[in-house]
Amino acid sequence: MQHHQERASHWVSVISSTSFVVISDSAAHIWDASSVAALDAIETKYAQRGRTVEIIGLNEPSARIHKTLSGELTGSH
């Protein structure tokens, strides 16, 4: 399986194949709900295209925030 790696921002690396995406946040810290919402949006976009997403490398406090808030932050108008 050949992978394509791109730099999503200065702190997130994305590695993707045709059906699987790994997001590495090993150099990042999730500070608040906006960070979780951004990761949720990325996961949703890939899922809509039939890809499985895995987020790896979160430190313990970031993983706790992500687990608590992920999927809970939807915009309502």
mmCIF file of N, CA and C in Angstrom:
data_model
loop_
_atom_site.group_PDB
_atom_site.id
_atom_site.type_symbol
_atom_site.label_atom_id
_atom_site.label_comp_id
_atom_site.label_asym_id
_atom_site.label_seq_id
_atom_site.Cartn_x
_atom_site.Cartn_y
_atom_site.Cartn_z
ATOM 1 N N MET A 1 0.846 -1.178 0.000
ATOM 2 C CA MET A 1 0.000 0.000 0.000
ATOM 3 C C MET A 1 0.892 1.241 0.000
ATOM 4 N N GLN A 2 0.690 2.086 -0.932
ATOM 5 C CA GLN A 2 1.477 3.302 -1.024
ATOM 6 C C GLN A 2 0.763 4.417 -0.270
ATOM 7 N N HIS A 3 1.499 5.150 0.542
ATOM 8 C CA HIS A 3 0.927 6.234 1.331
ATOM 9 C C HIS A 3 1.347 7.579 0.777
ATOM 10 N N HIS A 4 0.488 8.538 0.968
ATOM 11 C CA HIS A 4 0.775 9.911 0.607
ATOM 12 C C HIS A 4 0.776 10.710 1.897
ATOM 13 N N GLN A 5 1.841 11.445 2.162
ATOM 14 C CA GLN A 5 1.917 12.233 3.390
ATOM 15 C C GLN A 5 1.919 13.701 3.025
ATOM 16 N N GLU A 6 1.147 14.475 3.763
ATOM 17 C CA GLU A 6 1.110 15.906 3.556
ATOM 18 C C GLU A 6 1.123 16.587 4.911
ATOM 19 N N ARG A 7 1.502 17.825 4.955
ATOM 20 C CA ARG A 7 1.506 18.596 6.187
ATOM 21 C C ARG A 7 0.205 19.374 6.246
ATOM 22 N N ALA A 8 -0.710 18.975 7.137
ATOM 23 C CA ALA A 8 -2.009 19.631 7.232
ATOM 24 C C ALA A 8 -1.888 21.015 7.854
ATOM 25 N N SER A 9 -0.993 21.171 8.779
ATOM 26 C CA SER A 9 -0.680 22.460 9.380
ATOM 27 C C SER A 9 0.687 22.312 10.013
ATOM 28 N N HIS A 10 1.093 23.268 10.796
ATOM 29 C CA HIS A 10 2.415 23.166 11.407
ATOM 30 C C HIS A 10 2.449 22.139 12.533
ATOM 31 N N TRP A 11 1.312 21.586 12.944
ATOM 32 C CA TRP A 11 1.316 20.646 14.056
ATOM 33 C C TRP A 11 0.593 19.341 13.810
ATOM 34 N N VAL A 12 0.019 19.145 12.672
ATOM 35 C CA VAL A 12 -0.710 17.910 12.389
ATOM 36 C C VAL A 12 -0.183 17.312 11.101
ATOM 37 N N SER A 13 0.164 16.040 11.143
ATOM 38 C CA SER A 13 0.552 15.327 9.931
ATOM 39 C C SER A 13 -0.577 14.387 9.542
ATOM 40 N N VAL A 14 -0.838 14.297 8.264
ATOM 41 C CA VAL A 14 -1.886 13.405 7.772
ATOM 42 C C VAL A 14 -1.250 12.407 6.811
ATOM 43 N N ILE A 15 -1.474 11.132 7.071
ATOM 44 C CA ILE A 15 -1.008 10.080 6.185
ATOM 45 C C ILE A 15 -2.257 9.351 5.706
ATOM 46 N N SER A 16 -2.410 9.240 4.397
ATOM 47 C CA SER A 16 -3.627 8.603 3.909
ATOM 48 C C SER A 16 -3.324 7.584 2.827
ATOM 49 N N SER A 17 -4.162 6.585 2.767
ATOM 50 C CA SER A 17 -4.165 5.631 1.666
ATOM 51 C C SER A 17 -5.539 5.759 1.023
ATOM 52 N N THR A 18 -5.928 4.818 0.232
ATOM 53 C CA THR A 18 -7.228 4.941 -0.419
ATOM 54 C C THR A 18 -8.391 4.850 0.556
ATOM 55 N N SER A 19 -8.227 4.163 1.695
ATOM 56 C CA SER A 19 -9.367 3.992 2.596
ATOM 57 C C SER A 19 -9.060 4.280 4.058
ATOM 58 N N PHE A 20 -7.830 4.605 4.387
ATOM 59 C CA PHE A 20 -7.459 4.776 5.785
ATOM 60 C C PHE A 20 -6.617 6.033 5.953
ATOM 61 N N VAL A 21 -6.955 6.860 6.952
ATOM 62 C CA VAL A 21 -6.246 8.106 7.208
ATOM 63 C C VAL A 21 -5.765 8.106 8.656
ATOM 64 N N VAL A 22 -4.487 8.437 8.858
ATOM 65 C CA VAL A 22 -3.937 8.572 10.203
ATOM 66 C C VAL A 22 -3.566 10.025 10.402
ATOM 67 N N ILE A 23 -4.081 10.615 11.470
ATOM 68 C CA ILE A 23 -3.745 11.989 11.833
ATOM 69 C C ILE A 23 -2.868 11.920 13.064
ATOM 70 N N SER A 24 -1.650 12.422 12.949
ATOM 71 C CA SER A 24 -0.707 12.392 14.066
ATOM 72 C C SER A 24 -0.661 13.760 14.727
ATOM 73 N N ASP A 25 -1.084 13.798 15.979
ATOM 74 C CA ASP A 25 -1.053 15.026 16.771
ATOM 75 C C ASP A 25 0.044 14.966 17.827
ATOM 76 N N SER A 26 1.103 14.232 17.569
ATOM 77 C CA SER A 26 2.124 14.011 18.581
ATOM 78 C C SER A 26 2.857 15.287 18.991
ATOM 79 N N ALA A 27 2.844 16.300 18.144
ATOM 80 C CA ALA A 27 3.514 17.555 18.484
ATOM 81 C C ALA A 27 2.515 18.638 18.876
ATOM 82 N N ALA A 28 1.271 18.240 19.128
ATOM 83 C CA ALA A 28 0.220 19.221 19.390
ATOM 84 C C ALA A 28 -0.401 19.031 20.767
ATOM 85 N N HIS A 29 -1.110 20.046 21.194
ATOM 86 C CA HIS A 29 -1.909 19.955 22.417
ATOM 87 C C HIS A 29 -3.291 20.511 22.097
ATOM 88 N N ILE A 30 -4.309 19.769 22.448
ATOM 89 C CA ILE A 30 -5.684 20.239 22.273
ATOM 90 C C ILE A 30 -6.022 21.078 23.496
ATOM 91 N N TRP A 31 -6.282 22.352 23.249
ATOM 92 C CA TRP A 31 -6.518 23.282 24.346
ATOM 93 C C TRP A 31 -7.988 23.466 24.674
ATOM 94 N N ASP A 32 -8.851 23.351 23.673
ATOM 95 C CA ASP A 32 -10.247 23.713 23.920
ATOM 96 C C ASP A 32 -11.166 23.059 22.893
ATOM 97 N N ALA A 33 -12.437 23.415 22.989
ATOM 98 C CA ALA A 33 -13.462 22.830 22.133
ATOM 99 C C ALA A 33 -13.235 23.128 20.655
ATOM 100 N N SER A 34 -12.639 24.268 20.332
ATOM 101 C CA SER A 34 -12.424 24.596 18.918
ATOM 102 C C SER A 34 -11.438 23.620 18.274
ATOM 103 N N SER A 35 -10.447 23.164 19.025
ATOM 104 C CA SER A 35 -9.501 22.170 18.497
ATOM 105 C C SER A 35 -10.206 20.845 18.245
ATOM 106 N N VAL A 36 -11.061 20.452 19.175
ATOM 107 C CA VAL A 36 -11.820 19.210 19.018
ATOM 108 C C VAL A 36 -12.760 19.324 17.826
ATOM 109 N N ALA A 37 -13.421 20.460 17.700
ATOM 110 C CA ALA A 37 -14.336 20.673 16.574
ATOM 111 C C ALA A 37 -13.599 20.589 15.240
ATOM 112 N N ALA A 38 -12.384 21.105 15.177
ATOM 113 C CA ALA A 38 -11.598 21.035 13.941
ATOM 114 C C ALA A 38 -11.270 19.585 13.595
ATOM 115 N N LEU A 39 -10.853 18.804 14.585
ATOM 116 C CA LEU A 39 -10.562 17.386 14.337
ATOM 117 C C LEU A 39 -11.830 16.629 13.945
ATOM 118 N N ASP A 40 -12.944 16.931 14.600
ATOM 119 C CA ASP A 40 -14.225 16.299 14.240
ATOM 120 C C ASP A 40 -14.587 16.607 12.791
ATOM 121 N N ALA A 41 -14.372 17.852 12.368
ATOM 122 C CA ALA A 41 -14.692 18.245 10.997
ATOM 123 C C ALA A 41 -13.833 17.479 9.996
ATOM 124 N N ILE A 42 -12.560 17.306 10.312
ATOM 125 C CA ILE A 42 -11.663 16.545 9.437
ATOM 126 C C ILE A 42 -12.128 15.097 9.359
ATOM 127 N N GLU A 43 -12.437 14.509 10.523
ATOM 128 C CA GLU A 43 -12.917 13.123 10.547
ATOM 129 C C GLU A 43 -14.202 12.965 9.729
ATOM 130 N N THR A 44 -15.122 13.905 9.869
ATOM 131 C CA THR A 44 -16.393 13.856 9.153
ATOM 132 C C THR A 44 -16.182 13.928 7.645
ATOM 133 N N LYS A 45 -15.328 14.834 7.204
ATOM 134 C CA LYS A 45 -15.078 14.974 5.757
ATOM 135 C C LYS A 45 -14.493 13.694 5.172
ATOM 136 N N TYR A 46 -13.520 13.091 5.867
ATOM 137 C CA TYR A 46 -12.946 11.838 5.369
ATOM 138 C C TYR A 46 -13.977 10.707 5.410
ATOM 139 N N ALA A 47 -14.769 10.645 6.481
ATOM 140 C CA ALA A 47 -15.791 9.600 6.596
ATOM 141 C C ALA A 47 -16.812 9.708 5.471
ATOM 142 N N GLN A 48 -17.178 10.920 5.085
ATOM 143 C CA GLN A 48 -18.112 11.122 3.985
ATOM 144 C C GLN A 48 -17.559 10.597 2.662
ATOM 145 N N ARG A 49 -16.253 10.459 2.611
ATOM 146 C CA ARG A 49 -15.597 9.937 1.411
ATOM 147 C C ARG A 49 -15.222 8.461 1.571
ATOM 148 N N GLY A 50 -15.792 7.830 2.612
ATOM 149 C CA GLY A 50 -15.596 6.401 2.814
ATOM 150 C C GLY A 50 -14.266 6.010 3.416
ATOM 151 N N ARG A 51 -13.613 6.941 4.082
ATOM 152 C CA ARG A 51 -12.313 6.649 4.674
ATOM 153 C C ARG A 51 -12.419 6.508 6.191
ATOM 154 N N THR A 52 -11.644 5.605 6.735
ATOM 155 C CA THR A 52 -11.543 5.418 8.179
ATOM 156 C C THR A 52 -10.446 6.336 8.693
ATOM 157 N N VAL A 53 -10.703 7.036 9.795
ATOM 158 C CA VAL A 53 -9.741 7.980 10.361
ATOM 159 C C VAL A 53 -9.296 7.490 11.727
ATOM 160 N N GLU A 54 -7.992 7.577 11.972
ATOM 161 C CA GLU A 54 -7.439 7.275 13.291
ATOM 162 C C GLU A 54 -6.570 8.457 13.716
ATOM 163 N N ILE A 55 -6.811 8.969 14.913
ATOM 164 C CA ILE A 55 -5.998 10.051 15.465
ATOM 165 C C ILE A 55 -5.039 9.417 16.457
ATOM 166 N N ILE A 56 -3.745 9.670 16.268
ATOM 167 C CA ILE A 56 -2.735 9.083 17.139
ATOM 168 C C ILE A 56 -1.865 10.177 17.751
ATOM 169 N N GLY A 57 -1.171 9.833 18.813
ATOM 170 C CA GLY A 57 -0.145 10.698 19.373
ATOM 171 C C GLY A 57 -0.613 11.773 20.331
ATOM 172 N N LEU A 58 -1.889 11.770 20.706
ATOM 173 C CA LEU A 58 -2.349 12.795 21.649
ATOM 174 C C LEU A 58 -1.744 12.551 23.026
ATOM 175 N N ASN A 59 -1.286 13.627 23.674
ATOM 176 C CA ASN A 59 -0.837 13.468 25.056
ATOM 177 C C ASN A 59 -2.073 13.224 25.933
ATOM 178 N N GLU A 60 -1.863 12.822 27.179
ATOM 179 C CA GLU A 60 -2.980 12.421 28.040
ATOM 180 C C GLU A 60 -4.036 13.510 28.236
ATOM 181 N N PRO A 61 -3.643 14.752 28.563
ATOM 182 C CA PRO A 61 -4.672 15.790 28.725
ATOM 183 C C PRO A 61 -5.448 16.052 27.426
ATOM 184 N N SER A 62 -4.748 16.043 26.284
ATOM 185 C CA SER A 62 -5.423 16.258 25.000
ATOM 186 C C SER A 62 -6.375 15.121 24.684
ATOM 187 N N ALA A 63 -5.947 13.892 24.945
ATOM 188 C CA ALA A 63 -6.810 12.732 24.698
ATOM 189 C C ALA A 63 -8.070 12.802 25.548
ATOM 190 N N ARG A 64 -7.935 13.256 26.781
ATOM 191 C CA ARG A 64 -9.087 13.375 27.680
ATOM 192 C C ARG A 64 -10.074 14.421 27.163
ATOM 193 N N ILE A 65 -9.560 15.579 26.747
ATOM 194 C CA ILE A 65 -10.423 16.632 26.197
ATOM 195 C C ILE A 65 -11.110 16.141 24.925
ATOM 196 N N HIS A 66 -10.338 15.484 24.052
ATOM 197 C CA HIS A 66 -10.904 14.986 22.795
ATOM 198 C C HIS A 66 -11.987 13.951 23.061
ATOM 199 N N LYS A 67 -11.728 13.032 23.970
ATOM 200 C CA LYS A 67 -12.714 11.985 24.292
ATOM 201 C C LYS A 67 -13.990 12.597 24.867
ATOM 202 N N THR A 68 -13.843 13.591 25.715
ATOM 203 C CA THR A 68 -14.990 14.223 26.359
ATOM 204 C C THR A 68 -15.852 15.007 25.375
ATOM 205 N N LEU A 69 -15.207 15.730 24.466
ATOM 206 C CA LEU A 69 -15.941 16.665 23.609
ATOM 207 C C LEU A 69 -16.215 16.170 22.185
ATOM 208 N N SER A 70 -15.484 15.177 21.724
ATOM 209 C CA SER A 70 -15.644 14.728 20.348
ATOM 210 C C SER A 70 -17.069 14.229 20.109
ATOM 211 N N GLY A 71 -17.655 14.724 19.022
ATOM 212 C CA GLY A 71 -19.017 14.345 18.669
ATOM 213 C C GLY A 71 -20.093 15.150 19.381
ATOM 214 N N GLU A 72 -19.689 15.984 20.311
ATOM 215 C CA GLU A 72 -20.658 16.767 21.092
ATOM 216 C C GLU A 72 -20.798 18.196 20.569
ATOM 217 N N LEU A 73 -19.940 18.573 19.634
ATOM 218 C CA LEU A 73 -19.897 19.962 19.201
ATOM 219 C C LEU A 73 -20.472 20.107 17.807
ATOM 220 N N THR A 74 -21.762 20.300 17.741
ATOM 221 C CA THR A 74 -22.402 20.490 16.443
ATOM 222 C C THR A 74 -22.958 21.893 16.373
ATOM 223 N N GLY A 75 -22.833 22.486 15.226
ATOM 224 C CA GLY A 75 -23.386 23.829 15.038
ATOM 225 C C GLY A 75 -24.873 23.754 14.820
ATOM 226 N N SER A 76 -25.607 24.632 15.458
ATOM 227 C CA SER A 76 -27.053 24.701 15.227
ATOM 228 C C SER A 76 -27.425 26.129 14.898
ATOM 229 N N HIS A 77 -28.234 26.283 13.867
ATOM 230 C CA HIS A 77 -28.637 27.620 13.423
ATOM 231 C C HIS A 77 -30.133 27.718 13.453
#
